[in-house]
Amino acid sequence: MGDDIVFWIIQGPGWLLFAYLVVAQCTSALSYELGVRWGTQEPREQITDVGVAFWWGLALADLVFYTPLLAVGLIAHWVGADWVGPVLGAALGATVYWPVASMATVWKARGAAGWKLPKERQYWVVLPLIAGWGAVALVLLVVSA
């Protein structure tokens, strides 16, 4: 695969994911209720207090660690920095990890008392795409190093 194609397979979806994280996750870490109003988080009445705590915890981790790490890694990749491998590699590892953890939570919580996820299908479409891109980008990063 050509270097230009590999570059854009990593950069294009990477920056789209970054924008999604800023809007959907980082904002929700600061105000979970704002995330509910924007439709990026689930209301307490549908997922219980424990569900809210779990999704907010992921949003906070995205705010303080994952989103900045992804941005730094993508910038390092863009400019061809020598240290791109460990930084972008770590971000891409998290890109696979958190969707898998979220999908496992959605699957395991199905049918639990108080858990009623009306948009569950969206999780099963979006999260595998994110995890899949993360895995492909990680392989391409390693192979192109």
mmCIF file with all atom_site columns, C-alpha atoms in Angstrom:
data_model
loop_
_atom_site.group_PDB
_atom_site.id
_atom_site.type_symbol
_atom_site.label_atom_id
_atom_site.label_alt_id
_atom_site.label_comp_id
_atom_site.label_asym_id
_atom_site.label_entity_id
_atom_site.label_seq_id
_atom_site.pdbx_PDB_ins_code
_atom_site.Cartn_x
_atom_site.Cartn_y
_atom_site.Cartn_z
_atom_site.occupancy
_atom_site.B_iso_or_equiv
_atom_site.pdbx_formal_charge
_atom_site.auth_seq_id
_atom_site.auth_comp_id
_atom_site.auth_asym_id
_atom_site.auth_atom_id
_atom_site.pdbx_PDB_model_num
ATOM 1   C CA . MET A 1 1   ? 0.000   0.000  0.000  1.00 0.00 ? 1   MET A CA 1
ATOM 2   C CA . GLY A 1 2   ? 1.343   3.440  -0.887 1.00 0.00 ? 2   GLY A CA 1
ATOM 3   C CA . ASP A 1 3   ? 2.633   5.801  1.772  1.00 0.00 ? 3   ASP A CA 1
ATOM 4   C CA . ASP A 1 4   ? 0.071   8.454  0.797  1.00 0.00 ? 4   ASP A CA 1
ATOM 5   C CA . ILE A 1 5   ? -2.814  6.018  1.202  1.00 0.00 ? 5   ILE A CA 1
ATOM 6   C CA . VAL A 1 6   ? -1.528  4.820  4.578  1.00 0.00 ? 6   VAL A CA 1
ATOM 7   C CA . PHE A 1 7   ? -1.060  8.427  5.673  1.00 0.00 ? 7   PHE A CA 1
ATOM 8   C CA . TRP A 1 8   ? -4.673  9.332  4.861  1.00 0.00 ? 8   TRP A CA 1
ATOM 9   C CA . ILE A 1 9   ? -6.136  6.108  6.284  1.00 0.00 ? 9   ILE A CA 1
ATOM 10  C CA . ILE A 1 10  ? -4.624  7.181  9.598  1.00 0.00 ? 10  ILE A CA 1
ATOM 11  C CA . GLN A 1 11  ? -5.110  10.956 9.375  1.00 0.00 ? 11  GLN A CA 1
ATOM 12  C CA . GLY A 1 12  ? -8.595  11.282 7.863  1.00 0.00 ? 12  GLY A CA 1
ATOM 13  C CA . PRO A 1 13  ? -10.579 9.065  10.226 1.00 0.00 ? 13  PRO A CA 1
ATOM 14  C CA . GLY A 1 14  ? -8.256  10.056 13.085 1.00 0.00 ? 14  GLY A CA 1
ATOM 15  C CA . TRP A 1 15  ? -9.232  13.702 12.931 1.00 0.00 ? 15  TRP A CA 1
ATOM 16  C CA . LEU A 1 16  ? -12.906 12.825 12.447 1.00 0.00 ? 16  LEU A CA 1
ATOM 17  C CA . LEU A 1 17  ? -12.695 10.696 15.592 1.00 0.00 ? 17  LEU A CA 1
ATOM 18  C CA . PHE A 1 18  ? -10.926 13.524 17.417 1.00 0.00 ? 18  PHE A CA 1
ATOM 19  C CA . ALA A 1 19  ? -13.769 15.923 16.515 1.00 0.00 ? 19  ALA A CA 1
ATOM 20  C CA . TYR A 1 20  ? -16.344 13.356 17.632 1.00 0.00 ? 20  TYR A CA 1
ATOM 21  C CA . LEU A 1 21  ? -14.539 12.880 20.950 1.00 0.00 ? 21  LEU A CA 1
ATOM 22  C CA . VAL A 1 22  ? -14.402 16.615 21.614 1.00 0.00 ? 22  VAL A CA 1
ATOM 23  C CA . VAL A 1 23  ? -18.124 17.035 20.963 1.00 0.00 ? 23  VAL A CA 1
ATOM 24  C CA . ALA A 1 24  ? -19.542 13.788 22.331 1.00 0.00 ? 24  ALA A CA 1
ATOM 25  C CA . GLN A 1 25  ? -17.170 12.790 25.105 1.00 0.00 ? 25  GLN A CA 1
ATOM 26  C CA . CYS A 1 26  ? -15.178 15.768 26.342 1.00 0.00 ? 26  CYS A CA 1
ATOM 27  C CA . THR A 1 27  ? -18.249 17.979 26.569 1.00 0.00 ? 27  THR A CA 1
ATOM 28  C CA . SER A 1 28  ? -20.092 15.231 28.453 1.00 0.00 ? 28  SER A CA 1
ATOM 29  C CA . ALA A 1 29  ? -17.252 14.928 30.944 1.00 0.00 ? 29  ALA A CA 1
ATOM 30  C CA . LEU A 1 30  ? -17.763 18.580 31.832 1.00 0.00 ? 30  LEU A CA 1
ATOM 31  C CA . SER A 1 31  ? -21.566 18.369 31.777 1.00 0.00 ? 31  SER A CA 1
ATOM 32  C CA . TYR A 1 32  ? -23.152 14.960 31.435 1.00 0.00 ? 32  TYR A CA 1
ATOM 33  C CA . GLU A 1 33  ? -26.584 16.600 31.202 1.00 0.00 ? 33  GLU A CA 1
ATOM 34  C CA . LEU A 1 34  ? -25.418 18.641 28.206 1.00 0.00 ? 34  LEU A CA 1
ATOM 35  C CA . GLY A 1 35  ? -24.378 15.368 26.568 1.00 0.00 ? 35  GLY A CA 1
ATOM 36  C CA . VAL A 1 36  ? -27.860 14.012 27.244 1.00 0.00 ? 36  VAL A CA 1
ATOM 37  C CA . ARG A 1 37  ? -29.460 17.126 25.702 1.00 0.00 ? 37  ARG A CA 1
ATOM 38  C CA . TRP A 1 38  ? -27.209 16.799 22.633 1.00 0.00 ? 38  TRP A CA 1
ATOM 39  C CA . GLY A 1 39  ? -28.048 13.113 22.339 1.00 0.00 ? 39  GLY A CA 1
ATOM 40  C CA . THR A 1 40  ? -24.462 11.938 22.829 1.00 0.00 ? 40  THR A CA 1
ATOM 41  C CA . GLN A 1 41  ? -25.117 10.358 26.244 1.00 0.00 ? 41  GLN A CA 1
ATOM 42  C CA . GLU A 1 42  ? -27.929 8.275  27.683 1.00 0.00 ? 42  GLU A CA 1
ATOM 43  C CA . PRO A 1 43  ? -30.360 9.688  30.260 1.00 0.00 ? 43  PRO A CA 1
ATOM 44  C CA . ARG A 1 44  ? -30.147 8.443  33.838 1.00 0.00 ? 44  ARG A CA 1
ATOM 45  C CA . GLU A 1 45  ? -33.744 7.167  33.634 1.00 0.00 ? 45  GLU A CA 1
ATOM 46  C CA . GLN A 1 46  ? -32.721 4.733  30.887 1.00 0.00 ? 46  GLN A CA 1
ATOM 47  C CA . ILE A 1 47  ? -29.387 3.439  32.203 1.00 0.00 ? 47  ILE A CA 1
ATOM 48  C CA . THR A 1 48  ? -29.448 3.906  36.012 1.00 0.00 ? 48  THR A CA 1
ATOM 49  C CA . ASP A 1 49  ? -27.018 5.858  38.153 1.00 0.00 ? 49  ASP A CA 1
ATOM 50  C CA . VAL A 1 50  ? -24.381 3.162  37.626 1.00 0.00 ? 50  VAL A CA 1
ATOM 51  C CA . GLY A 1 51  ? -24.697 3.483  33.839 1.00 0.00 ? 51  GLY A CA 1
ATOM 52  C CA . VAL A 1 52  ? -24.303 7.245  34.072 1.00 0.00 ? 52  VAL A CA 1
ATOM 53  C CA . ALA A 1 53  ? -21.244 6.813  36.295 1.00 0.00 ? 53  ALA A CA 1
ATOM 54  C CA . PHE A 1 54  ? -19.689 4.379  33.810 1.00 0.00 ? 54  PHE A CA 1
ATOM 55  C CA . TRP A 1 55  ? -20.298 6.530  30.699 1.00 0.00 ? 55  TRP A CA 1
ATOM 56  C CA . TRP A 1 56  ? -19.185 9.678  32.548 1.00 0.00 ? 56  TRP A CA 1
ATOM 57  C CA . GLY A 1 57  ? -16.007 7.891  33.666 1.00 0.00 ? 57  GLY A CA 1
ATOM 58  C CA . LEU A 1 58  ? -15.165 7.034  30.071 1.00 0.00 ? 58  LEU A CA 1
ATOM 59  C CA . ALA A 1 59  ? -15.919 10.608 29.021 1.00 0.00 ? 59  ALA A CA 1
ATOM 60  C CA . LEU A 1 60  ? -13.613 11.958 31.739 1.00 0.00 ? 60  LEU A CA 1
ATOM 61  C CA . ALA A 1 61  ? -10.821 9.572  30.707 1.00 0.00 ? 61  ALA A CA 1
ATOM 62  C CA . ASP A 1 62  ? -11.297 10.772 27.129 1.00 0.00 ? 62  ASP A CA 1
ATOM 63  C CA . LEU A 1 63  ? -11.063 14.395 28.251 1.00 0.00 ? 63  LEU A CA 1
ATOM 64  C CA . VAL A 1 64  ? -7.935  14.111 30.383 1.00 0.00 ? 64  VAL A CA 1
ATOM 65  C CA . PHE A 1 65  ? -6.016  11.386 28.544 1.00 0.00 ? 65  PHE A CA 1
ATOM 66  C CA . TYR A 1 66  ? -7.261  9.849  25.329 1.00 0.00 ? 66  TYR A CA 1
ATOM 67  C CA . THR A 1 67  ? -8.349  12.862 23.270 1.00 0.00 ? 67  THR A CA 1
ATOM 68  C CA . PRO A 1 68  ? -5.160  14.877 23.936 1.00 0.00 ? 68  PRO A CA 1
ATOM 69  C CA . LEU A 1 69  ? -3.027  11.775 23.306 1.00 0.00 ? 69  LEU A CA 1
ATOM 70  C CA . LEU A 1 70  ? -4.808  11.140 20.009 1.00 0.00 ? 70  LEU A CA 1
ATOM 71  C CA . ALA A 1 71  ? -4.289  14.758 18.923 1.00 0.00 ? 71  ALA A CA 1
ATOM 72  C CA . VAL A 1 72  ? -0.587  14.721 19.820 1.00 0.00 ? 72  VAL A CA 1
ATOM 73  C CA . GLY A 1 73  ? -0.155  11.374 18.075 1.00 0.00 ? 73  GLY A CA 1
ATOM 74  C CA . LEU A 1 74  ? -1.909  12.558 14.908 1.00 0.00 ? 74  LEU A CA 1
ATOM 75  C CA . ILE A 1 75  ? 0.170   15.744 14.856 1.00 0.00 ? 75  ILE A CA 1
ATOM 76  C CA . ALA A 1 76  ? 3.347   13.712 15.329 1.00 0.00 ? 76  ALA A CA 1
ATOM 77  C CA . HIS A 1 77  ? 2.278   11.467 12.464 1.00 0.00 ? 77  HIS A CA 1
ATOM 78  C CA . TRP A 1 78  ? 1.440   14.490 10.291 1.00 0.00 ? 78  TRP A CA 1
ATOM 79  C CA . VAL A 1 79  ? 4.873   16.054 10.761 1.00 0.00 ? 79  VAL A CA 1
ATOM 80  C CA . GLY A 1 80  ? 6.773   12.762 10.689 1.00 0.00 ? 80  GLY A CA 1
ATOM 81  C CA . ALA A 1 81  ? 8.162   13.042 14.213 1.00 0.00 ? 81  ALA A CA 1
ATOM 82  C CA . ASP A 1 82  ? 10.581  10.349 15.358 1.00 0.00 ? 82  ASP A CA 1
ATOM 83  C CA . TRP A 1 83  ? 8.469   9.632  18.442 1.00 0.00 ? 83  TRP A CA 1
ATOM 84  C CA . VAL A 1 84  ? 5.186   9.042  16.594 1.00 0.00 ? 84  VAL A CA 1
ATOM 85  C CA . GLY A 1 85  ? 5.244   5.271  17.170 1.00 0.00 ? 85  GLY A CA 1
ATOM 86  C CA . PRO A 1 86  ? 4.786   5.095  20.929 1.00 0.00 ? 86  PRO A CA 1
ATOM 87  C CA . VAL A 1 87  ? 2.455   8.106  21.182 1.00 0.00 ? 87  VAL A CA 1
ATOM 88  C CA . LEU A 1 88  ? 0.124   7.354  18.287 1.00 0.00 ? 88  LEU A CA 1
ATOM 89  C CA . GLY A 1 89  ? 0.436   3.645  19.035 1.00 0.00 ? 89  GLY A CA 1
ATOM 90  C CA . ALA A 1 90  ? -0.813  4.225  22.575 1.00 0.00 ? 90  ALA A CA 1
ATOM 91  C CA . ALA A 1 91  ? -3.714  6.323  21.297 1.00 0.00 ? 91  ALA A CA 1
ATOM 92  C CA . LEU A 1 92  ? -4.636  3.693  18.725 1.00 0.00 ? 92  LEU A CA 1
ATOM 93  C CA . GLY A 1 93  ? -4.498  0.999  21.387 1.00 0.00 ? 93  GLY A CA 1
ATOM 94  C CA . ALA A 1 94  ? -7.009  3.023  23.416 1.00 0.00 ? 94  ALA A CA 1
ATOM 95  C CA . THR A 1 95  ? -9.039  3.458  20.225 1.00 0.00 ? 95  THR A CA 1
ATOM 96  C CA . VAL A 1 96  ? -9.530  -0.293 20.150 1.00 0.00 ? 96  VAL A CA 1
ATOM 97  C CA . TYR A 1 97  ? -9.868  -0.738 23.920 1.00 0.00 ? 97  TYR A CA 1
ATOM 98  C CA . TRP A 1 98  ? -12.661 1.669  24.860 1.00 0.00 ? 98  TRP A CA 1
ATOM 99  C CA . PRO A 1 99  ? -15.143 0.658  22.142 1.00 0.00 ? 99  PRO A CA 1
ATOM 100 C CA . VAL A 1 100 ? -14.647 -2.997 23.078 1.00 0.00 ? 100 VAL A CA 1
ATOM 101 C CA . ALA A 1 101 ? -15.205 -2.160 26.763 1.00 0.00 ? 101 ALA A CA 1
ATOM 102 C CA . SER A 1 102 ? -18.299 -0.146 25.846 1.00 0.00 ? 102 SER A CA 1
ATOM 103 C CA . MET A 1 103 ? -19.729 -2.899 23.628 1.00 0.00 ? 103 MET A CA 1
ATOM 104 C CA . ALA A 1 104 ? -19.134 -5.446 26.386 1.00 0.00 ? 104 ALA A CA 1
ATOM 105 C CA . THR A 1 105 ? -20.953 -3.184 28.846 1.00 0.00 ? 105 THR A CA 1
ATOM 106 C CA . VAL A 1 106 ? -23.920 -2.707 26.505 1.00 0.00 ? 106 VAL A CA 1
ATOM 107 C CA . TRP A 1 107 ? -24.132 -6.451 25.883 1.00 0.00 ? 107 TRP A CA 1
ATOM 108 C CA . LYS A 1 108 ? -23.761 -7.493 29.525 1.00 0.00 ? 108 LYS A CA 1
ATOM 109 C CA . ALA A 1 109 ? -26.157 -4.800 30.841 1.00 0.00 ? 109 ALA A CA 1
ATOM 110 C CA . ARG A 1 110 ? -28.911 -5.783 28.413 1.00 0.00 ? 110 ARG A CA 1
ATOM 111 C CA . GLY A 1 111 ? -31.909 -6.818 30.465 1.00 0.00 ? 111 GLY A CA 1
ATOM 112 C CA . ALA A 1 112 ? -30.518 -5.485 33.767 1.00 0.00 ? 112 ALA A CA 1
ATOM 113 C CA . ALA A 1 113 ? -32.995 -3.736 36.021 1.00 0.00 ? 113 ALA A CA 1
ATOM 114 C CA . GLY A 1 114 ? -33.315 -0.096 35.006 1.00 0.00 ? 114 GLY A CA 1
ATOM 115 C CA . TRP A 1 115 ? -31.241 -0.487 31.813 1.00 0.00 ? 115 TRP A CA 1
ATOM 116 C CA . LYS A 1 116 ? -33.236 0.403  28.705 1.00 0.00 ? 116 LYS A CA 1
ATOM 117 C CA . LEU A 1 117 ? -30.975 1.528  25.867 1.00 0.00 ? 117 LEU A CA 1
ATOM 118 C CA . PRO A 1 118 ? -33.298 2.769  23.103 1.00 0.00 ? 118 PRO A CA 1
ATOM 119 C CA . LYS A 1 119 ? -30.469 3.471  20.628 1.00 0.00 ? 119 LYS A CA 1
ATOM 120 C CA . GLU A 1 120 ? -28.505 0.260  21.201 1.00 0.00 ? 120 GLU A CA 1
ATOM 121 C CA . ARG A 1 121 ? -28.175 -0.420 17.463 1.00 0.00 ? 121 ARG A CA 1
ATOM 122 C CA . GLN A 1 122 ? -26.088 2.750  17.118 1.00 0.00 ? 122 GLN A CA 1
ATOM 123 C CA . TYR A 1 123 ? -23.552 1.284  19.540 1.00 0.00 ? 123 TYR A CA 1
ATOM 124 C CA . TRP A 1 124 ? -23.271 -1.881 17.424 1.00 0.00 ? 124 TRP A CA 1
ATOM 125 C CA . VAL A 1 125 ? -22.660 0.162  14.276 1.00 0.00 ? 125 VAL A CA 1
ATOM 126 C CA . VAL A 1 126 ? -20.392 2.977  15.458 1.00 0.00 ? 126 VAL A CA 1
ATOM 127 C CA . LEU A 1 127 ? -18.204 1.237  18.050 1.00 0.00 ? 127 LEU A CA 1
ATOM 128 C CA . PRO A 1 128 ? -17.002 -1.625 15.809 1.00 0.00 ? 128 PRO A CA 1
ATOM 129 C CA . LEU A 1 129 ? -16.132 0.948  13.133 1.00 0.00 ? 129 LEU A CA 1
ATOM 130 C CA . ILE A 1 130 ? -14.039 2.927  15.612 1.00 0.00 ? 130 ILE A CA 1
ATOM 131 C CA . ALA A 1 131 ? -12.320 -0.174 17.002 1.00 0.00 ? 131 ALA A CA 1
ATOM 132 C CA . GLY A 1 132 ? -11.770 -1.547 13.502 1.00 0.00 ? 132 GLY A CA 1
ATOM 133 C CA . TRP A 1 133 ? -10.170 1.673  12.284 1.00 0.00 ? 133 TRP A CA 1
ATOM 134 C CA . GLY A 1 134 ? -8.001  1.768  15.405 1.00 0.00 ? 134 GLY A CA 1
ATOM 135 C CA . ALA A 1 135 ? -6.771  -1.782 14.786 1.00 0.00 ? 135 ALA A CA 1
ATOM 136 C CA . VAL A 1 136 ? -6.105  -1.178 11.077 1.00 0.00 ? 136 VAL A CA 1
ATOM 137 C CA . ALA A 1 137 ? -4.339  2.134  11.775 1.00 0.00 ? 137 ALA A CA 1
ATOM 138 C CA . LEU A 1 138 ? -2.212  0.489  14.473 1.00 0.00 ? 138 LEU A CA 1
ATOM 139 C CA . VAL A 1 139 ? -1.136  -2.271 12.086 1.00 0.00 ? 139 VAL A CA 1
ATOM 140 C CA . LEU A 1 140 ? -0.373  0.291  9.358  1.00 0.00 ? 140 LEU A CA 1
ATOM 141 C CA . LEU A 1 141 ? 1.607   2.404  11.829 1.00 0.00 ? 141 LEU A CA 1
ATOM 142 C CA . VAL A 1 142 ? 3.715   -0.592 12.842 1.00 0.00 ? 142 VAL A CA 1
ATOM 143 C CA . VAL A 1 143 ? 4.212   -1.878 9.293  1.00 0.00 ? 143 VAL A CA 1
ATOM 144 C CA . SER A 1 144 ? 5.157   1.558  7.931  1.00 0.00 ? 144 SER A CA 1
ATOM 145 C CA . ALA A 1 145 ? 7.645   2.298  10.724 1.00 0.00 ? 145 ALA A CA 1
#
